[in-house]
């Protein structure tokens, strides 16, 4: 579904600060803002660029990074930093590798002590290079849309030229994302690619059009149909390499709709639908909206008509106009290749009881199909408490090991 981006603010510039007597500030400074029962991590990042010290501010617990910082004062033993984008000022005295001061935002004034050191969210599943398998940087094109897509082709452990193995194209959810489908420092596609490589399956993951290393292609006016043509170009590229046996597609969220579109057009040997919609877009989005309201302690009783009226009054986005009217049942019913459809019971963005049930009822009968709901997993297939998106950043698990094992086992069973 469309990513909830209210907290995902980024900045494209940062102000230069005088380097005089400040070289030792270079690096990251980390502290905790204690606000009632809530604790939020605050990070100031100083980077030396020529004669200037550039500073940005992060709030990683809110998935907010790169706010530009302006200097009010910067001396050898004290500083005052202004984060205009959020209306905050931090004034502190320095004692070696410690800053002791006050963080002021609006009417709130909070003591904030910061220590020098790199801040990283714990992501234990994330693989680190060097990898024990081959990877290759590749480029393919959707010429009709003027998009050149850059990606990483990952071969299985012990792969030798001429050895035919299954390969999977990985298609991300809505919103422009990089090849790892990176969100809040989770990299689910990287984790999947690593697991598959260790279990005999090749993968191709790519940066969405006009994102990271990919260039070209209209984004502002693009719909799911346009993004499907990017994925189709990836499938064509994999076929032309003649390196693989069966060629499948894994799609997450909106990417799952794209996987079904490809399958309905005979462009996949098998597909995996991770949290894909199974009902018309307006019904799926209304269910999402109601579930999130309910989990947030509010009334969630919007009808589809209510939701459509609200969306029409708030936004005029071509993607939404197309998606709200898209009915996936036609593509699902036309899918003849094997399908593994999965969802989490705590997914509040693509509700399982509505969407997974519809997919199961709509799919043509096949002994190779598999439909499974995983208890207590959210939209990212993490074990969770509520399923609300604000939990994503706090959860160390990137993707359930059971999901990884099930997908790999199923792909190998249908790709024989």
Short mmCIF file of C-alpha atoms in Angstrom, two decimals:
data_model
loop_
_atom_site.label_atom_id
_atom_site.label_comp_id
_atom_site.label_asym_id
_atom_site.label_seq_id
_atom_site.Cartn_x
_atom_site.Cartn_y
_atom_site.Cartn_z
CA UNK A 1 0.00 0.00 0.00
CA UNK A 2 1.04 3.64 -0.24
CA UNK A 3 3.65 4.06 2.47
CA UNK A 4 2.66 6.12 5.48
CA UNK A 5 5.17 8.90 5.00
CA UNK A 6 4.17 11.59 7.51
CA UNK A 7 7.27 10.83 9.59
CA UNK A 8 9.59 10.03 6.68
CA UNK A 9 10.86 13.59 6.07
CA UNK A 10 14.21 14.13 4.40
CA UNK A 11 16.29 17.14 3.49
CA UNK A 12 18.27 17.84 0.37
CA UNK A 13 20.66 20.46 1.71
CA UNK A 14 22.59 21.37 4.83
CA UNK A 15 24.13 24.67 5.95
CA UNK A 16 27.88 25.03 6.25
CA UNK A 17 29.32 25.77 9.72
CA UNK A 18 32.68 27.39 10.36
CA UNK A 19 35.44 24.84 10.80
CA UNK A 20 37.48 27.05 13.17
CA UNK A 21 38.06 25.16 16.45
CA UNK A 22 35.42 22.61 15.47
CA UNK A 23 37.30 19.84 13.67
CA UNK A 24 36.91 17.52 16.64
CA UNK A 25 33.11 17.83 16.41
CA UNK A 26 33.16 15.80 13.18
CA UNK A 27 31.16 12.60 13.56
CA UNK A 28 27.83 11.72 15.12
CA UNK A 29 26.51 12.76 18.51
CA UNK A 30 23.73 10.67 20.02
CA UNK A 31 21.31 11.33 22.88
CA UNK A 32 17.86 10.46 24.20
CA UNK A 33 14.96 12.89 24.50
CA UNK A 34 12.83 11.80 27.48
CA UNK A 35 9.29 13.08 26.88
CA UNK A 36 6.98 11.69 29.55
CA UNK A 37 6.94 7.92 29.02
CA UNK A 38 8.38 8.28 25.52
CA UNK A 39 12.07 8.14 24.69
CA UNK A 40 13.24 9.42 21.31
CA UNK A 41 16.76 9.12 19.94
CA UNK A 42 18.31 12.35 18.66
CA UNK A 43 21.39 12.43 16.43
CA UNK A 44 23.45 15.37 15.18
CA UNK A 45 25.82 14.46 12.32
CA UNK A 46 28.83 16.69 11.62
CA UNK A 47 30.77 16.18 8.39
CA UNK A 48 33.87 18.13 7.42
CA UNK A 49 33.59 19.47 3.86
CA UNK A 50 36.56 21.60 2.90
CA UNK A 51 36.70 24.54 5.28
CA UNK A 52 33.17 24.03 6.51
CA UNK A 53 31.54 21.68 8.98
CA UNK A 54 28.15 20.54 7.69
CA UNK A 55 25.54 19.37 10.18
CA UNK A 56 22.27 17.45 9.86
CA UNK A 57 19.80 16.14 12.43
CA UNK A 58 18.16 12.69 12.60
CA UNK A 59 15.30 11.31 14.66
CA UNK A 60 15.78 7.61 13.83
CA UNK A 61 12.93 6.39 16.05
CA UNK A 62 10.61 8.38 13.79
CA UNK A 63 12.44 7.36 10.61
CA UNK A 64 13.29 11.03 10.03
CA UNK A 65 16.75 11.80 8.65
CA UNK A 66 18.80 14.59 7.18
CA UNK A 67 17.13 17.71 8.58
CA UNK A 68 19.42 20.67 7.78
CA UNK A 69 21.00 22.38 10.76
CA UNK A 70 21.94 26.07 10.93
CA UNK A 71 24.50 27.60 13.26
CA UNK A 72 23.47 30.09 15.89
CA UNK A 73 26.79 29.73 17.67
CA UNK A 74 29.66 27.28 17.36
CA UNK A 75 32.67 27.62 19.62
CA UNK A 76 35.38 25.45 21.09
CA UNK A 77 33.41 24.65 24.25
CA UNK A 78 29.77 25.45 23.43
CA UNK A 79 27.30 25.50 20.57
CA UNK A 80 23.78 26.48 19.57
CA UNK A 81 22.16 24.62 16.66
CA UNK A 82 18.89 25.46 14.93
CA UNK A 83 16.83 22.74 13.20
CA UNK A 84 14.41 25.06 11.44
CA UNK A 85 12.42 22.30 9.71
CA UNK A 86 11.05 21.10 13.06
CA UNK A 87 11.26 24.40 14.95
CA UNK A 88 13.89 23.15 17.39
CA UNK A 89 17.06 24.61 18.92
CA UNK A 90 19.77 22.74 20.82
CA UNK A 91 22.15 24.71 23.06
CA UNK A 92 24.91 22.88 24.90
CA UNK A 93 28.32 23.01 26.52
CA UNK A 94 30.94 20.53 25.48
CA UNK A 95 32.95 18.41 27.90
CA UNK A 96 35.26 16.25 25.81
CA UNK A 97 33.09 13.71 23.98
CA UNK A 98 29.92 14.82 25.77
CA UNK A 99 27.47 17.63 25.07
CA UNK A 100 25.25 18.76 27.95
CA UNK A 101 22.44 21.09 27.06
CA UNK A 102 18.79 21.77 26.38
CA UNK A 103 16.61 20.86 23.40
CA UNK A 104 13.87 23.43 22.87
CA UNK A 105 10.95 22.82 20.51
CA UNK A 106 7.99 25.18 20.72
CA UNK A 107 6.93 25.42 24.35
CA UNK A 108 8.88 22.30 25.34
CA UNK A 109 12.32 22.53 26.90
CA UNK A 110 14.02 19.18 27.52
CA UNK A 111 17.48 18.42 28.96
CA UNK A 112 19.56 16.55 26.39
CA UNK A 113 22.98 15.01 26.93
CA UNK A 114 24.72 13.69 23.85
CA UNK A 115 27.73 11.41 23.48
CA UNK A 116 29.97 11.11 20.47
CA UNK A 117 29.54 7.82 18.64
CA UNK A 118 27.90 6.20 15.63
CA UNK A 119 24.22 5.30 15.97
CA UNK A 120 22.92 2.18 14.26
CA UNK A 121 19.58 0.50 14.72
CA UNK A 122 20.04 -3.20 15.49
CA UNK A 123 19.22 -5.23 12.39
CA UNK A 124 20.69 -8.69 13.11
CA UNK A 125 19.39 -10.33 9.91
CA UNK A 126 21.08 -7.87 7.58
CA UNK A 127 23.92 -9.62 5.72
CA UNK A 128 27.29 -7.93 5.51
CA UNK A 129 29.84 -8.22 2.70
CA UNK A 130 31.90 -10.01 1.66
CA UNK A 131 29.19 -12.44 0.61
CA UNK A 132 29.96 -16.13 0.03
CA UNK A 133 28.15 -16.04 -3.32
CA UNK A 134 28.39 -14.13 -6.59
CA UNK A 135 26.63 -10.84 -7.23
CA UNK A 136 26.54 -8.80 -10.43
CA UNK A 137 25.47 -5.21 -11.01
CA UNK A 138 23.16 -5.09 -14.03
CA UNK A 139 21.07 -2.59 -16.00
CA UNK A 140 17.93 -3.17 -18.05
CA UNK A 141 15.53 -0.80 -19.80
CA UNK A 142 11.84 -0.16 -20.16
CA UNK A 143 12.22 1.67 -23.44
CA UNK A 144 8.51 2.49 -23.80
CA UNK A 145 8.63 4.60 -20.63
CA UNK A 146 12.21 5.84 -20.96
CA UNK A 147 13.26 4.14 -17.72
CA UNK A 148 16.66 2.56 -17.16
CA UNK A 149 16.63 0.29 -14.13
CA UNK A 150 19.76 -0.62 -12.17
CA UNK A 151 19.86 -3.68 -9.98
CA UNK A 152 21.76 -6.52 -8.37
CA UNK A 153 21.69 -10.05 -9.75
CA UNK A 154 22.54 -12.53 -6.98
CA UNK A 155 23.56 -16.06 -7.87
CA UNK A 156 23.17 -19.06 -5.55
CA UNK A 157 26.04 -20.30 -3.43
CA UNK A 158 28.40 -22.39 -5.57
CA UNK A 159 26.84 -21.27 -8.87
CA UNK A 160 28.79 -22.24 -11.96
CA UNK A 161 28.24 -20.97 -15.49
CA UNK A 162 25.84 -23.22 -17.35
CA UNK A 163 24.11 -24.45 -14.21
CA UNK A 164 20.40 -23.76 -14.62
CA UNK A 165 18.75 -22.56 -11.40
CA UNK A 166 15.46 -20.72 -10.74
CA UNK A 167 15.56 -16.94 -10.51
CA UNK A 168 13.14 -14.49 -8.94
CA UNK A 169 12.53 -10.84 -9.86
CA UNK A 170 11.72 -8.84 -6.73
CA UNK A 171 9.17 -5.99 -7.01
CA UNK A 172 8.76 -3.53 -4.16
CA UNK A 173 5.67 -1.96 -2.66
CA UNK A 174 4.32 1.50 -3.39
CA UNK A 175 6.44 4.59 -3.23
CA UNK A 176 9.89 4.91 -4.80
CA UNK A 177 12.26 2.53 -3.07
CA UNK A 178 15.75 1.23 -3.62
CA UNK A 179 16.60 -2.34 -4.61
CA UNK A 180 16.64 -3.49 -0.98
CA UNK A 181 13.12 -2.10 -0.39
CA UNK A 182 14.78 -0.20 2.43
CA UNK A 183 12.49 1.19 5.10
CA UNK A 184 13.53 2.39 8.57
CA UNK A 185 16.93 0.73 8.09
CA UNK A 186 15.29 -2.62 7.36
CA UNK A 187 16.36 -4.11 4.02
CA UNK A 188 13.91 -6.97 3.42
CA UNK A 189 14.83 -7.61 -0.21
CA UNK A 190 18.53 -7.85 0.69
CA UNK A 191 17.69 -10.33 3.46
CA UNK A 192 15.53 -12.39 1.07
CA UNK A 193 18.20 -12.35 -1.66
CA UNK A 194 20.83 -13.52 0.81
CA UNK A 195 18.64 -16.34 2.14
CA UNK A 196 17.69 -17.48 -1.36
CA UNK A 197 21.33 -17.44 -2.52
CA UNK A 198 22.18 -19.78 0.34
CA UNK A 199 19.31 -22.05 -0.71
CA UNK A 200 19.82 -22.48 -4.45
CA UNK A 201 17.73 -19.58 -5.83
CA UNK A 202 18.96 -16.59 -7.83
CA UNK A 203 17.36 -13.15 -7.51
CA UNK A 204 17.25 -9.81 -9.30
CA UNK A 205 16.31 -6.80 -7.22
CA UNK A 206 16.32 -3.29 -8.70
CA UNK A 207 15.96 0.36 -7.77
CA UNK A 208 12.55 1.75 -8.70
CA UNK A 209 12.48 4.15 -11.65
CA UNK A 210 14.17 7.51 -11.02
CA UNK A 211 15.43 6.21 -7.66
CA UNK A 212 19.00 5.60 -6.45
CA UNK A 213 20.97 4.27 -9.48
CA UNK A 214 17.91 3.97 -11.75
CA UNK A 215 17.21 6.89 -14.08
CA UNK A 216 14.37 8.12 -16.26
CA UNK A 217 10.71 7.27 -16.32
CA UNK A 218 7.86 9.50 -15.19
CA UNK A 219 7.10 9.07 -11.48
CA UNK A 220 4.66 11.90 -10.82
CA UNK A 221 2.08 10.60 -13.28
CA UNK A 222 2.91 6.90 -13.07
CA UNK A 223 0.41 4.23 -12.03
CA UNK A 224 0.81 0.60 -11.02
CA UNK A 225 0.42 -0.28 -14.71
CA UNK A 226 3.47 1.84 -15.56
CA UNK A 227 5.52 0.21 -12.81
CA UNK A 228 4.41 -3.18 -14.13
CA UNK A 229 6.16 -2.38 -17.43
CA UNK A 230 9.39 -1.79 -15.50
CA UNK A 231 9.03 -5.23 -13.91
CA UNK A 232 8.19 -6.80 -17.28
CA UNK A 233 11.45 -5.36 -18.63
CA UNK A 234 13.25 -7.10 -15.78
CA UNK A 235 11.59 -10.42 -16.61
CA UNK A 236 12.57 -10.01 -20.27
CA UNK A 237 16.16 -9.27 -19.25
CA UNK A 238 16.34 -12.46 -17.18
CA UNK A 239 15.02 -14.55 -20.08
CA UNK A 240 17.53 -13.09 -22.50
CA UNK A 241 20.46 -14.06 -20.26
CA UNK A 242 19.56 -17.74 -20.79
CA UNK A 243 21.22 -18.47 -17.44
CA UNK A 244 18.20 -19.68 -15.54
CA UNK A 245 15.53 -22.38 -15.60
CA UNK A 246 12.20 -21.12 -14.21
CA UNK A 247 11.73 -17.35 -13.92
CA UNK A 248 9.37 -16.10 -11.24
CA UNK A 249 8.38 -12.90 -9.47
CA UNK A 250 8.06 -11.94 -5.81
CA UNK A 251 5.95 -8.86 -5.24
CA UNK A 252 5.37 -7.13 -1.93
CA UNK A 253 2.20 -5.06 -1.39
CA UNK A 254 1.70 -3.09 -4.65
CA UNK A 255 4.45 -5.28 -6.06
CA UNK A 256 2.18 -8.29 -5.51
CA UNK A 257 -0.44 -6.70 -7.76
CA UNK A 258 2.30 -6.29 -10.36
CA UNK A 259 3.24 -9.96 -9.96
CA UNK A 260 -0.35 -10.98 -10.67
CA UNK A 261 -0.45 -8.66 -13.69
CA UNK A 262 2.68 -10.31 -15.07
CA UNK A 263 1.30 -13.78 -14.40
CA UNK A 264 -2.04 -13.00 -16.02
CA UNK A 265 -0.15 -11.99 -19.16
CA UNK A 266 1.83 -15.23 -19.16
CA UNK A 267 5.03 -13.44 -18.15
CA UNK A 268 6.00 -15.55 -15.11
CA UNK A 269 6.60 -19.23 -14.42
CA UNK A 270 5.52 -18.74 -10.79
CA UNK A 271 4.80 -15.84 -8.44
CA UNK A 272 4.85 -15.06 -4.73
CA UNK A 273 2.31 -12.53 -3.46
CA UNK A 274 3.52 -10.98 -0.21
CA UNK A 275 0.65 -8.99 1.32
CA UNK A 276 -1.06 -8.38 -2.00
CA UNK A 277 -4.57 -6.99 -2.33
CA UNK A 278 -7.31 -9.39 -3.38
CA UNK A 279 -10.22 -6.93 -3.62
CA UNK A 280 -10.85 -3.67 -5.45
CA UNK A 281 -8.49 -0.88 -4.44
CA UNK A 282 -11.10 1.27 -2.73
CA UNK A 283 -12.23 -1.65 -0.55
CA UNK A 284 -8.65 -2.58 0.37
CA UNK A 285 -7.74 1.01 1.24
CA UNK A 286 -10.92 1.56 3.25
CA UNK A 287 -10.17 -1.56 5.29
CA UNK A 288 -6.63 -0.27 5.85
CA UNK A 289 -7.88 3.12 7.00
CA UNK A 290 -10.44 1.63 9.39
CA UNK A 291 -7.98 -0.85 10.89
CA UNK A 292 -5.38 1.83 11.59
CA UNK A 293 -8.00 4.08 13.18
CA UNK A 294 -9.22 1.22 15.38
CA UNK A 295 -5.71 0.26 16.49
CA UNK A 296 -5.09 3.92 17.31
CA UNK A 297 -8.11 3.99 19.63
CA UNK A 298 -10.49 5.79 17.27
CA UNK A 299 -13.70 4.83 15.50
CA UNK A 300 -12.99 3.01 12.27
CA UNK A 301 -16.32 2.77 10.55
CA UNK A 302 -15.74 4.45 7.19
CA UNK A 303 -17.65 3.03 4.26
CA UNK A 304 -16.07 2.73 0.83
CA UNK A 305 -18.16 5.72 -0.28
CA UNK A 306 -16.89 7.73 2.72
CA UNK A 307 -13.30 6.86 1.92
CA UNK A 308 -13.61 7.72 -1.77
CA UNK A 309 -15.17 11.07 -0.90
CA UNK A 310 -12.38 11.85 1.56
CA UNK A 311 -9.65 10.93 -0.91
CA UNK A 312 -11.27 12.97 -3.68
CA UNK A 313 -11.32 16.04 -1.44
CA UNK A 314 -7.74 15.67 -0.19
CA UNK A 315 -5.71 14.60 -3.19
CA UNK A 316 -5.60 14.50 -6.95
CA UNK A 317 -2.86 11.96 -7.61
CA UNK A 318 -2.93 9.85 -10.75
CA UNK A 319 -1.55 6.81 -8.91
CA UNK A 320 -4.38 6.94 -6.37
CA UNK A 321 -7.02 7.61 -9.03
CA UNK A 322 -5.91 4.50 -10.89
CA UNK A 323 -5.34 2.25 -7.86
CA UNK A 324 -8.61 3.04 -6.11
CA UNK A 325 -10.49 1.72 -9.17
CA UNK A 326 -8.22 -1.25 -9.84
CA UNK A 327 -9.88 -4.63 -9.29
CA UNK A 328 -7.20 -7.34 -9.05
CA UNK A 329 -9.62 -10.25 -9.28
CA UNK A 330 -9.43 -10.24 -13.09
CA UNK A 331 -5.65 -10.70 -13.04
CA UNK A 332 -5.82 -13.22 -10.20
CA UNK A 333 -8.43 -15.31 -12.02
CA UNK A 334 -6.34 -15.24 -15.21
CA UNK A 335 -3.21 -16.50 -13.42
CA UNK A 336 -2.33 -20.02 -14.55
CA UNK A 337 1.16 -20.37 -13.08
CA UNK A 338 1.76 -21.59 -9.49
CA UNK A 339 1.08 -18.98 -6.79
CA UNK A 340 2.17 -18.68 -3.18
CA UNK A 341 0.03 -15.99 -1.50
CA UNK A 342 0.91 -15.04 2.06
CA UNK A 343 -0.02 -12.40 4.59
CA UNK A 344 0.31 -11.65 8.28
CA UNK A 345 -2.66 -11.71 10.64
CA UNK A 346 -1.54 -8.35 12.14
CA UNK A 347 -1.13 -6.60 8.78
CA UNK A 348 -3.13 -3.39 9.09
CA UNK A 349 -2.16 -2.06 5.65
CA UNK A 350 -3.38 -5.03 3.60
CA UNK A 351 -5.80 -6.75 5.95
CA UNK A 352 -5.39 -10.50 5.70
CA UNK A 353 -8.93 -11.62 6.43
CA UNK A 354 -10.27 -9.52 3.54
CA UNK A 355 -7.53 -9.78 0.92
CA UNK A 356 -5.99 -13.20 1.42
CA UNK A 357 -9.42 -14.82 1.56
CA UNK A 358 -10.38 -13.19 -1.74
CA UNK A 359 -7.14 -14.30 -3.42
CA UNK A 360 -7.73 -17.88 -2.30
CA UNK A 361 -11.31 -17.85 -3.60
CA UNK A 362 -10.39 -16.22 -6.92
CA UNK A 363 -7.31 -18.23 -7.88
CA UNK A 364 -7.84 -21.08 -10.36
CA UNK A 365 -7.61 -24.45 -8.63
CA UNK A 366 -4.12 -25.96 -8.63
CA UNK A 367 -2.31 -28.40 -6.42
CA UNK A 368 0.78 -26.21 -6.71
CA UNK A 369 -0.85 -23.11 -5.23
CA UNK A 370 -0.34 -22.26 -1.58
CA UNK A 371 -2.17 -19.68 0.57
CA UNK A 372 -0.99 -19.03 4.11
CA UNK A 373 -1.68 -16.55 6.89
CA UNK A 374 1.07 -16.11 9.48
CA UNK A 375 -0.01 -15.34 13.06
CA UNK A 376 1.25 -12.10 14.64
CA UNK A 377 3.10 -10.83 11.55
CA UNK A 378 2.69 -7.29 10.22
CA UNK A 379 2.85 -5.84 6.71
CA UNK A 380 6.62 -6.34 6.59
CA UNK A 381 6.25 -9.92 7.89
CA UNK A 382 7.84 -9.04 11.23
CA UNK A 383 6.61 -10.46 14.52
CA UNK A 384 4.84 -7.57 16.17
CA UNK A 385 2.38 -6.43 18.83
CA UNK A 386 -0.19 -4.25 17.04
CA UNK A 387 0.90 -4.18 13.40
CA UNK A 388 0.90 -0.38 13.28
CA UNK A 389 3.63 1.14 11.09
CA UNK A 390 5.15 3.01 14.04
CA UNK A 391 6.40 -0.36 15.32
CA UNK A 392 8.53 -1.07 12.24
CA UNK A 393 11.53 0.95 13.38
CA UNK A 394 11.48 -0.58 16.88
CA UNK A 395 11.45 -4.20 15.72
CA UNK A 396 14.88 -5.74 15.23
CA UNK A 397 13.62 -8.59 13.02
CA UNK A 398 13.50 -7.65 9.34
CA UNK A 399 11.45 -10.63 8.16
CA UNK A 400 10.22 -13.80 9.84
CA UNK A 401 12.61 -16.76 9.36
CA UNK A 402 9.56 -18.99 8.84
CA UNK A 403 8.47 -16.86 5.89
CA UNK A 404 11.94 -17.02 4.36
CA UNK A 405 12.07 -20.80 4.70
CA UNK A 406 8.54 -21.32 3.35
CA UNK A 407 9.14 -19.15 0.28
CA UNK A 408 12.42 -20.86 -0.58
CA UNK A 409 10.98 -24.35 -0.07
CA UNK A 410 7.91 -23.58 -2.19
CA UNK A 411 9.91 -22.00 -5.05
CA UNK A 412 12.23 -25.01 -5.24
CA UNK A 413 9.20 -27.34 -5.28
CA UNK A 414 7.54 -25.63 -8.27
CA UNK A 415 10.75 -24.82 -10.15
CA UNK A 416 11.90 -28.42 -10.58
#
